[in-house]
Amino acid sequence: MPMETEPEAPSFTPAHQQDSIGNILSALTPWAVLLLPEGASLDPLERLERCRRIINQVHPDRCVDHRAAAAVRAVAGAYDALSEVDGYGGAAVSTLPRTVPGSRWWDVGGAGDIDRWLCYVGNARRTLQREVQSDANVLMQCVHDTERACEHLDRRRGFARSRLWPSTCCAGDRTGSVSQFLARFLDLMLHLRALHRFCPLRGTAFGHLAELEAASSEAALPELWKRLVEEQRVRDTPQLTALTNTSDETGVDPLDAYMATVEEMLRGDSLQPGVRRACGPVVETPSPLRESVPKTASSLATEVLDKHSPSNVLNLAVGCSVGLPARSEDLSGRQPLQEELLGDLDSDGSEMDDL
C-alpha cells in the first residue's frame, strides 16, 4: 500500500520537545540525530519513515526556526550514513559524513519534493524486496551499471567524488547479500531521481520531473523490474556470451563479429547442400537449359537483325518476353490496329454542318 505523503504527527519524545532542532544539531552520531538510542536497530523501512517524519516537521517550508535548514541537512545526512552501512554491510559509522552543498538529494526541491522521493523509495523497497529474491545476479549487475551511470551524470554536473560511484576497493566484491545490494540500489535510485531525473530501471534521464514520475511510477515498478530481468537474460544467452568473450580475446569489435556470423548463416542457407564451399568460386551444376538458352538467343538475334527493321526487332523482342511465338513475316506491312477495328470511314460532310 502506498505511503501517505501528508505530514504526520511529530515523532519527538517528550524529552525532545523542548528544543528538538537544538538536539538534532548537537547530536554526534546518526542515531542521536534521528532521536534514537545509541546503536538502535531499526528496519530500513522504519528508519526511512522516521527520517521522513522528522524532515516534514523541521523543514524550512514548515518551520520558522532559522536553524531549520541545518537540521534538515543533519537528519538527511544521518539517514544517508546509516543507509551506507546497509549497502556495504560494514561497521556503523561514528560521525556524520561530510556533504557538498548542492550535490545531495536533500539540497534540491522543497518539503513536498523530498517527501515524494522518500515515499517512492519506501514503496520501491516493498516491491523489489519481493521481486529480487530469485534474481540476485540481475540486481548485482544493475547496481554496478547504476553506479557507472551515477558517476557519469555527477561528473557532467561537476559534482565531487561520491560514495555512490564505483569503488575500486569494492569492485571485486560480488559476494554481498541481496539485502545489501538492494540497499545500495535504493540509495542510488534516490540520488538519481532527485538530482538527475534518472530512472535506473529504465536507464533513461528525463527532461522534467513529471515525465519521470509518469514513466516510472510506483505502480509500474514490478513491470519495470521484470523487463530488466528479461533484458539481462537475453544479454547472458550462450551465443552472445561466447561472442563477447571471443571479441575480448581477439580485439574484434562485437558488432562486426556478430554481423559476420549472421552473414555466414545467411550465405549457408542460400546455397545447396552439395554446392557449399568454404572459399573460392561456387561450382555450378551443368544444365541443358544453361546451354540451350544462349544458343537460341544468339541465333534468334542474328535472324531478326537480318530480316527485320529496328522497330520490328523491338516488337519481336517484346513478344518473346511474354511468351508469344516468333513470326517470320514482315510486321511492317500489317494494317494499323485502328483501321482493323474501325475500317475505312468515308466522310459524308455532316461534320461540316456544325461549323
Coordinates of C-alpha atoms in Angstrom, one line a residue:
M1 CA 0.0 0.0 0.0
P2 CA 1.5 3.4 -0.9
M3 CA 2.8 5.5 1.9
E4 CA 0.9 8.7 2.9
T5 CA 2.5 11.9 1.8
E6 CA 0.8 14.2 4.2
P7 CA 2.8 15.4 7.3
E8 CA 2.2 13.2 10.3
A9 CA 2.3 13.8 14.0
P10 CA 5.7 14.7 15.4
S11 CA 7.8 11.7 16.3
F12 CA 9.7 13.5 19.1
T13 CA 9.6 12.2 22.6
P14 CA 8.6 14.5 25.5
A15 CA 12.3 14.9 26.4
H16 CA 13.0 16.3 22.9
Q17 CA 10.0 18.6 22.7
Q18 CA 11.8 21.5 24.5
D19 CA 14.3 22.1 21.7
S20 CA 14.2 19.3 19.1
I21 CA 16.2 21.2 16.5
G22 CA 18.8 22.0 19.1
N23 CA 19.1 18.3 20.0
I24 CA 19.4 17.4 16.3
L25 CA 22.2 19.9 15.7
S26 CA 24.1 18.9 18.8
A27 CA 24.0 15.2 18.1
L28 CA 27.3 13.5 17.3
T29 CA 26.0 10.2 15.9
P30 CA 23.4 9.3 13.2
W31 CA 21.2 7.6 15.9
A32 CA 21.2 10.7 18.1
V33 CA 20.3 12.9 15.1
L34 CA 17.3 10.7 14.4
L35 CA 16.4 10.9 18.1
L36 CA 17.1 7.3 18.6
P37 CA 19.1 5.4 21.4
E38 CA 22.7 4.8 20.5
G39 CA 23.1 1.8 18.4
A40 CA 19.4 1.2 17.9
S41 CA 18.5 -1.3 15.3
L42 CA 15.6 -0.4 13.1
D43 CA 14.2 -1.9 10.0
P44 CA 15.3 0.1 6.9
L45 CA 11.7 1.0 6.2
E46 CA 11.1 2.2 9.8
R47 CA 14.2 4.2 9.6
L48 CA 13.2 5.8 6.3
E49 CA 9.8 6.6 7.7
R50 CA 11.3 8.2 10.8
C51 CA 13.6 10.4 8.7
R52 CA 10.6 11.4 6.6
R53 CA 8.5 12.4 9.6
I54 CA 11.3 14.5 11.1
I55 CA 12.1 16.3 7.9
N56 CA 8.4 17.1 7.5
Q57 CA 8.5 18.8 10.9
V58 CA 11.7 20.7 10.7
H59 CA 11.9 21.7 7.0
P60 CA 12.1 25.5 6.4
D61 CA 8.9 25.2 4.4
R62 CA 7.1 24.2 7.6
C63 CA 9.2 25.6 10.4
V64 CA 10.1 29.2 11.1
D65 CA 13.2 28.4 13.1
H66 CA 16.3 29.9 11.5
R67 CA 18.1 26.6 12.2
A68 CA 15.6 24.5 10.2
A69 CA 17.7 24.2 7.1
A70 CA 20.7 23.0 9.1
A71 CA 18.5 20.5 10.9
V72 CA 17.2 19.1 7.6
R73 CA 20.8 18.6 6.4
A74 CA 21.7 16.8 9.6
V75 CA 18.7 14.5 9.6
A76 CA 19.2 13.6 5.9
G77 CA 22.9 13.1 6.4
A78 CA 22.3 10.7 9.3
Y79 CA 19.9 8.7 7.2
D80 CA 22.4 8.6 4.4
A81 CA 25.1 7.4 6.7
L82 CA 23.1 4.5 8.1
S83 CA 22.0 3.6 4.6
E84 CA 25.6 3.3 3.6
V85 CA 26.1 0.8 6.4
D86 CA 23.2 -1.2 5.0
G87 CA 24.6 -1.1 1.5
Y88 CA 28.1 -2.2 2.3
G89 CA 27.4 -4.3 5.4
G90 CA 30.3 -2.7 7.2
A91 CA 30.6 -1.4 10.8
A92 CA 28.4 1.5 11.9
V93 CA 29.9 5.0 11.4
S94 CA 30.6 7.1 14.4
T95 CA 30.5 10.6 12.8
L96 CA 28.3 12.1 10.2
P97 CA 29.8 12.2 6.6
R98 CA 30.6 15.5 5.1
T99 CA 28.4 16.6 2.3
V100 CA 28.9 19.0 -0.5
P101 CA 26.1 21.6 -0.8
G102 CA 24.0 21.2 -3.9
S103 CA 25.1 17.6 -4.7
R104 CA 22.8 15.7 -2.3
W105 CA 19.1 14.8 -2.6
W106 CA 18.2 16.9 0.4
D107 CA 19.7 20.1 -1.2
V108 CA 17.2 20.3 -4.0
G109 CA 13.4 20.8 -4.0
G110 CA 11.1 21.7 -1.2
A111 CA 9.5 19.7 1.6
G112 CA 6.9 18.2 -0.7
D113 CA 9.6 17.0 -3.2
I114 CA 11.7 15.4 -0.5
D115 CA 8.6 13.7 0.9
R116 CA 7.7 12.3 -2.5
W117 CA 11.2 11.0 -3.1
L118 CA 11.3 9.2 0.3
C119 CA 7.9 7.8 -0.2
Y120 CA 8.9 6.4 -3.7
V121 CA 12.0 4.8 -2.3
G122 CA 10.0 3.2 0.5
N123 CA 7.5 1.7 -1.9
A124 CA 10.3 0.6 -4.2
R125 CA 11.8 -1.3 -1.3
R126 CA 8.5 -3.0 -0.5
T127 CA 8.1 -4.0 -4.1
L128 CA 11.6 -5.0 -5.0
Q129 CA 12.4 -7.0 -1.9
R130 CA 9.8 -9.4 -3.1
E131 CA 10.9 -9.5 -6.7
V132 CA 14.7 -9.7 -6.4
Q133 CA 15.0 -12.8 -4.2
S134 CA 15.2 -15.1 -7.2
D135 CA 17.2 -12.7 -9.4
A136 CA 20.1 -11.7 -7.2
N137 CA 22.6 -11.7 -10.1
V138 CA 20.4 -9.3 -12.0
L139 CA 20.2 -7.0 -9.0
M140 CA 24.0 -7.1 -8.6
Q141 CA 24.6 -6.2 -12.3
C142 CA 22.0 -3.5 -12.0
V143 CA 23.8 -2.0 -9.1
H144 CA 27.1 -1.9 -11.0
D145 CA 25.5 -0.4 -14.1
T146 CA 23.8 2.2 -12.0
E147 CA 27.0 3.2 -10.2
R148 CA 28.6 3.9 -13.5
A149 CA 25.6 5.9 -14.6
C150 CA 25.7 7.9 -11.4
E151 CA 29.4 8.7 -11.8
H152 CA 28.8 9.8 -15.4
L153 CA 25.9 12.1 -14.5
D154 CA 27.6 13.5 -11.5
R155 CA 30.7 14.4 -13.4
R156 CA 28.6 16.2 -16.0
R157 CA 27.2 18.4 -13.2
G158 CA 30.7 19.0 -11.7
F159 CA 30.0 17.1 -8.5
A160 CA 32.9 15.8 -6.4
R161 CA 33.5 12.1 -5.9
S162 CA 30.7 10.4 -4.0
R163 CA 30.4 7.1 -2.2
L164 CA 27.8 6.2 -4.8
W165 CA 30.4 6.0 -7.5
P166 CA 32.1 2.7 -8.4
S167 CA 34.7 1.9 -5.8
T168 CA 38.0 0.1 -6.6
C169 CA 38.0 -1.5 -3.2
C170 CA 34.6 -2.9 -3.7
A171 CA 34.8 -3.6 -7.5
G172 CA 35.7 -7.3 -7.0
D173 CA 33.3 -7.8 -4.1
R174 CA 30.4 -9.7 -5.6
T175 CA 29.5 -11.8 -2.5
G176 CA 27.1 -9.3 -0.8
S177 CA 23.7 -10.4 0.3
V178 CA 20.5 -9.5 -1.6
S179 CA 19.6 -7.0 1.1
Q180 CA 22.9 -5.2 0.8
F181 CA 22.6 -4.9 -2.9
L182 CA 19.0 -3.7 -2.6
A183 CA 20.0 -1.1 0.0
R184 CA 22.8 0.1 -2.4
F185 CA 20.4 0.2 -5.3
L186 CA 17.8 2.2 -3.4
D187 CA 20.4 4.7 -2.3
L188 CA 21.4 5.2 -6.0
M189 CA 17.8 5.5 -7.0
L190 CA 17.1 8.2 -4.5
H191 CA 20.1 10.2 -5.6
L192 CA 19.5 9.8 -9.3
R193 CA 15.8 10.6 -9.2
A194 CA 16.3 13.8 -7.1
L195 CA 19.3 15.3 -8.8
H196 CA 19.3 13.9 -12.4
R197 CA 15.7 12.8 -13.0
F198 CA 17.1 9.5 -14.0
C199 CA 15.3 6.1 -13.6
P200 CA 17.8 3.3 -13.1
L201 CA 15.2 0.7 -14.0
R202 CA 14.7 2.3 -17.4
G203 CA 18.2 3.6 -17.8
T204 CA 16.8 6.9 -19.0
A205 CA 17.1 10.5 -17.9
F206 CA 14.0 12.7 -18.4
G207 CA 13.7 16.4 -19.1
H208 CA 11.1 17.1 -16.4
L209 CA 10.1 15.6 -13.1
A210 CA 6.5 14.9 -14.3
E211 CA 7.9 12.8 -17.2
L212 CA 10.0 10.8 -14.8
E213 CA 7.0 10.1 -12.5
A214 CA 4.8 9.2 -15.4
A215 CA 7.4 6.8 -16.9
S216 CA 8.4 5.1 -13.7
S217 CA 5.5 5.3 -11.3
E218 CA 5.2 3.2 -8.2
A219 CA 2.6 1.0 -9.9
A220 CA 5.0 0.3 -12.8
L221 CA 7.8 -0.9 -10.6
P222 CA 7.0 -4.7 -10.9
E223 CA 6.8 -4.5 -14.6
L224 CA 9.9 -2.4 -15.0
W225 CA 11.9 -4.9 -12.9
K226 CA 10.6 -7.9 -14.9
R227 CA 11.6 -6.2 -18.1
L228 CA 15.1 -5.5 -16.7
V229 CA 15.4 -9.2 -15.8
E230 CA 14.4 -10.3 -19.2
E231 CA 16.9 -8.0 -20.9
Q232 CA 19.6 -9.4 -18.6
R233 CA 18.7 -12.9 -19.6
V234 CA 18.9 -12.1 -23.2
R235 CA 22.3 -10.5 -22.7
D236 CA 23.5 -13.6 -20.9
T237 CA 22.5 -16.1 -23.6
P238 CA 25.3 -18.5 -24.5
Q239 CA 25.6 -17.2 -28.1
L240 CA 26.1 -13.6 -27.0
T241 CA 28.3 -14.6 -24.1
A242 CA 30.6 -16.6 -26.4
L243 CA 30.7 -13.8 -28.9
T244 CA 31.7 -11.3 -26.3
N245 CA 34.4 -13.5 -24.9
T246 CA 35.8 -14.1 -28.4
S247 CA 35.8 -10.4 -29.2
D248 CA 37.6 -9.6 -25.9
E249 CA 40.4 -12.1 -26.8
T250 CA 40.8 -11.2 -30.4
G251 CA 40.2 -7.5 -30.2
V252 CA 37.4 -7.7 -32.8
D253 CA 34.5 -5.3 -32.5
P254 CA 31.5 -7.3 -31.1
L255 CA 29.2 -5.8 -33.7
D256 CA 31.5 -6.7 -36.6
A257 CA 31.8 -10.2 -35.3
Y258 CA 28.0 -10.6 -34.9
M259 CA 27.4 -9.3 -38.4
A260 CA 29.9 -11.7 -39.8
T261 CA 28.2 -14.5 -38.1
V262 CA 24.8 -13.5 -39.5
E263 CA 26.2 -13.1 -43.0
E264 CA 27.8 -16.6 -42.8
M265 CA 24.5 -18.1 -41.7
L266 CA 22.6 -16.4 -44.5
R267 CA 25.1 -17.5 -47.1
G268 CA 24.9 -21.0 -45.9
D269 CA 21.1 -21.1 -46.1
S270 CA 21.1 -19.7 -49.6
L271 CA 23.4 -22.4 -51.0
Q272 CA 22.6 -26.0 -52.0
P273 CA 24.0 -28.7 -49.7
G274 CA 26.3 -30.1 -52.4
V275 CA 27.4 -26.7 -53.7
R276 CA 28.6 -25.0 -50.4
R277 CA 32.3 -24.3 -50.2
A278 CA 34.4 -22.7 -47.6
C279 CA 36.2 -20.5 -50.1
G280 CA 36.6 -20.0 -53.8
P281 CA 34.0 -19.8 -56.6
V282 CA 30.7 -21.6 -56.3
V283 CA 30.5 -24.7 -58.6
E284 CA 27.6 -24.5 -60.9
T285 CA 25.8 -27.7 -61.9
P286 CA 25.6 -28.3 -65.7
S287 CA 22.1 -27.9 -67.0
P288 CA 20.6 -28.3 -70.5
L289 CA 18.8 -25.0 -70.0
R290 CA 22.0 -23.1 -69.3
E291 CA 23.5 -24.4 -72.7
S292 CA 20.4 -24.0 -74.9
V293 CA 19.3 -20.6 -73.9
P294 CA 22.4 -18.7 -75.0
K295 CA 22.5 -20.5 -78.3
T296 CA 18.8 -19.8 -79.0
A297 CA 19.2 -16.2 -78.1
S298 CA 22.2 -15.8 -80.4
S299 CA 20.5 -17.4 -83.4
L300 CA 17.3 -15.5 -82.8
A301 CA 19.2 -12.2 -82.7
T302 CA 21.0 -12.9 -85.9
E303 CA 17.8 -13.9 -87.7
V304 CA 16.0 -10.9 -86.5
L305 CA 18.8 -8.4 -87.4
D306 CA 19.0 -10.0 -90.9
K307 CA 15.2 -9.9 -91.8
H308 CA 13.6 -7.1 -89.8
S309 CA 13.9 -3.4 -89.3
P310 CA 14.9 -2.0 -85.8
S311 CA 11.3 -1.2 -84.9
N312 CA 10.2 -4.7 -85.7
V313 CA 13.1 -6.2 -83.7
L314 CA 11.7 -4.3 -80.7
N315 CA 8.2 -5.7 -81.3
L316 CA 9.6 -9.2 -81.7
A317 CA 11.6 -8.9 -78.5
V318 CA 8.6 -7.8 -76.6
G319 CA 6.6 -10.7 -77.9
C320 CA 9.3 -13.2 -77.0
S321 CA 9.5 -11.7 -73.4
V322 CA 5.8 -12.5 -72.8
G323 CA 5.9 -15.9 -74.5
L324 CA 4.4 -15.2 -77.9
P325 CA 5.8 -17.3 -80.8
A326 CA 8.1 -15.6 -83.2
R327 CA 6.7 -15.0 -86.7
S328 CA 8.8 -14.7 -89.8
E329 CA 6.5 -12.4 -91.8
D330 CA 7.4 -8.8 -92.1
L331 CA 5.5 -6.9 -89.5
S332 CA 5.9 -3.6 -91.2
G333 CA 3.1 -4.5 -93.6
R334 CA 0.4 -5.1 -91.0
Q335 CA -2.6 -2.9 -91.0
P336 CA -2.8 -0.5 -88.1
L337 CA -5.0 -1.6 -85.2
Q338 CA -7.2 1.5 -85.6
E339 CA -8.0 0.6 -89.2
E340 CA -8.7 -3.0 -88.3
L341 CA -11.3 -2.0 -85.7
L342 CA -13.0 0.9 -87.5
G343 CA -12.5 0.1 -91.1
D344 CA -12.5 2.8 -93.9
L345 CA -14.7 5.6 -92.8
D346 CA -15.8 7.8 -95.7
S347 CA -16.8 11.3 -94.8
D348 CA -20.3 12.4 -95.9
G349 CA -19.6 16.1 -95.0
S350 CA -22.0 16.1 -92.0
E351 CA -19.3 17.2 -89.6
M352 CA -19.1 20.5 -91.5
D353 CA -22.7 21.4 -90.6
D354 CA -21.8 22.1 -87.0
L355 CA -19.3 24.8 -88.0

